[in-house]
Structure formats: C-alpha cells, structure tokens
Short mmCIF file of C-alpha atoms in Angstrom, two decimals:
data_model
loop_
_atom_site.label_atom_id
_atom_site.label_comp_id
_atom_site.label_asym_id
_atom_site.label_seq_id
_atom_site.Cartn_x
_atom_site.Cartn_y
_atom_site.Cartn_z
CA THR A 1017 -30.90 10.10 15.75
CA VAL A 1018 -27.82 11.66 13.93
CA GLY A 1019 -26.43 8.94 11.05
CA LEU A 1020 -22.57 8.99 10.72
CA ARG A 1021 -21.41 8.03 7.52
CA GLU A 1022 -17.88 5.78 6.23
CA LEU A 1023 -14.87 8.33 6.51
CA SER A 1024 -12.55 7.52 3.36
CA ILE A 1025 -9.35 5.05 4.60
CA GLN A 1026 -7.54 9.02 4.78
CA GLN A 1027 -9.91 11.02 6.90
CA ALA A 1028 -9.72 7.46 8.89
CA GLN A 1029 -6.44 8.03 9.32
CA ARG A 1030 -6.69 11.42 10.27
CA MET A 1031 -8.76 10.79 12.95
CA LEU A 1032 -6.24 7.56 14.39
CA SER A 1033 -3.53 10.83 14.20
CA GLY A 1034 -5.30 12.96 16.00
CA ILE A 1035 -6.59 10.82 18.84
CA LEU A 1036 -3.63 8.75 18.98
CA GLY A 1037 0.08 10.78 17.37
CA GLU A 1038 0.84 11.09 14.54
CA ARG A 1039 4.06 8.83 15.21
CA ARG A 1040 2.42 6.18 16.28
CA VAL A 1041 -0.59 5.69 13.48
CA GLU A 1042 3.13 6.28 11.02
CA GLN A 1043 4.69 3.54 12.52
CA GLU A 1044 2.41 0.81 11.41
CA PRO A 1045 -0.18 1.82 8.49
CA GLY A 1046 -0.28 -1.64 7.48
CA ALA A 1047 -1.18 -2.28 11.06
CA VAL A 1048 -4.01 1.55 11.42
CA ALA A 1049 -5.31 0.24 8.04
CA ARG A 1050 -6.37 -3.54 8.86
CA ILE A 1051 -8.16 -1.22 11.94
CA VAL A 1052 -10.08 1.34 9.53
CA GLU A 1053 -11.18 -2.40 7.67
CA LEU A 1054 -12.50 -3.74 10.81
CA CYS A 1055 -13.80 -0.79 12.20
CA GLY A 1056 -16.00 -0.41 8.13
CA GLY A 1057 -14.81 3.16 8.15
CA THR A 1058 -16.94 4.50 11.14
CA PRO A 1059 -16.18 6.77 13.17
CA ARG A 1060 -17.68 5.14 16.71
CA ALA A 1061 -16.29 2.28 15.46
CA LEU A 1062 -12.69 4.13 15.12
CA SER A 1063 -12.78 5.70 18.60
CA VAL A 1064 -13.38 2.04 20.50
CA ALA A 1065 -10.83 1.56 18.63
CA ALA A 1066 -8.78 4.30 20.00
CA GLU A 1067 -9.61 4.11 23.07
CA GLN A 1068 -8.63 0.95 23.15
CA ALA A 1069 -5.34 1.92 21.31
CA LEU A 1070 -4.56 5.10 23.98
CA VAL A 1071 -4.65 2.86 27.12
CA ARG A 1072 -2.17 0.38 25.87
CA PRO A 1073 -0.23 1.96 24.52
CA TRP A 1074 2.56 -0.40 24.73
CA LEU A 1075 -0.24 -2.16 22.42
CA PRO A 1076 1.27 -2.77 19.09
CA LEU A 1077 -1.87 -1.50 17.17
CA ALA A 1078 -0.87 -4.79 14.73
CA ASP A 1079 -1.26 -7.18 17.81
CA LEU A 1080 -4.36 -4.74 18.41
CA ALA A 1081 -5.60 -4.95 15.34
CA GLU A 1082 -5.61 -8.39 15.39
CA ALA A 1083 -7.30 -9.27 18.91
CA MET A 1084 -10.02 -6.45 17.09
CA ALA A 1085 -9.81 -9.17 14.84
CA ALA A 1086 -9.71 -12.34 16.68
CA ARG A 1087 -12.99 -11.24 18.60
CA GLY A 1088 -15.32 -9.98 15.36
CA CYS A 1089 -14.66 -6.92 14.66
#
C-alpha cells in the first residue's frame, strides 16, 4: 500500500479548484475550509467530497459541508 500524507489547506484548496473549478471554490472559501477540515486534508476524502459536489453542481458547498458534518465525515 501507498500512504498519502495530509495536504496543507493551500494544497487541498488547489486540488479542489482543479476538480471543481476556481470560481466555485473561490465563491465559498469558508465552506471549502470546512470541507478540508472534515476530510482531514486527506486526498482520498477530498476526492470523494469533490465527486459529491461535481454531481450536484447546484448544491452550495456550504450545504455539502453541513451534510458531511451531520454524517460525521
């Protein structure tokens, strides 16, 4: 197995910007920070969160973060 290290907040934001687009990430910096926190900065968890956001482009990232927190992610 290959261990992946935790990303810094800046690295995680760049990763999400690359997947979701800079505009969407820049529109909700607080929600992005919360998603990164909930994911523990791990690339795999961030990828899963980004996938959830991609398939729901109408969903504000703040709502995604709230749903993740409610699930205990």
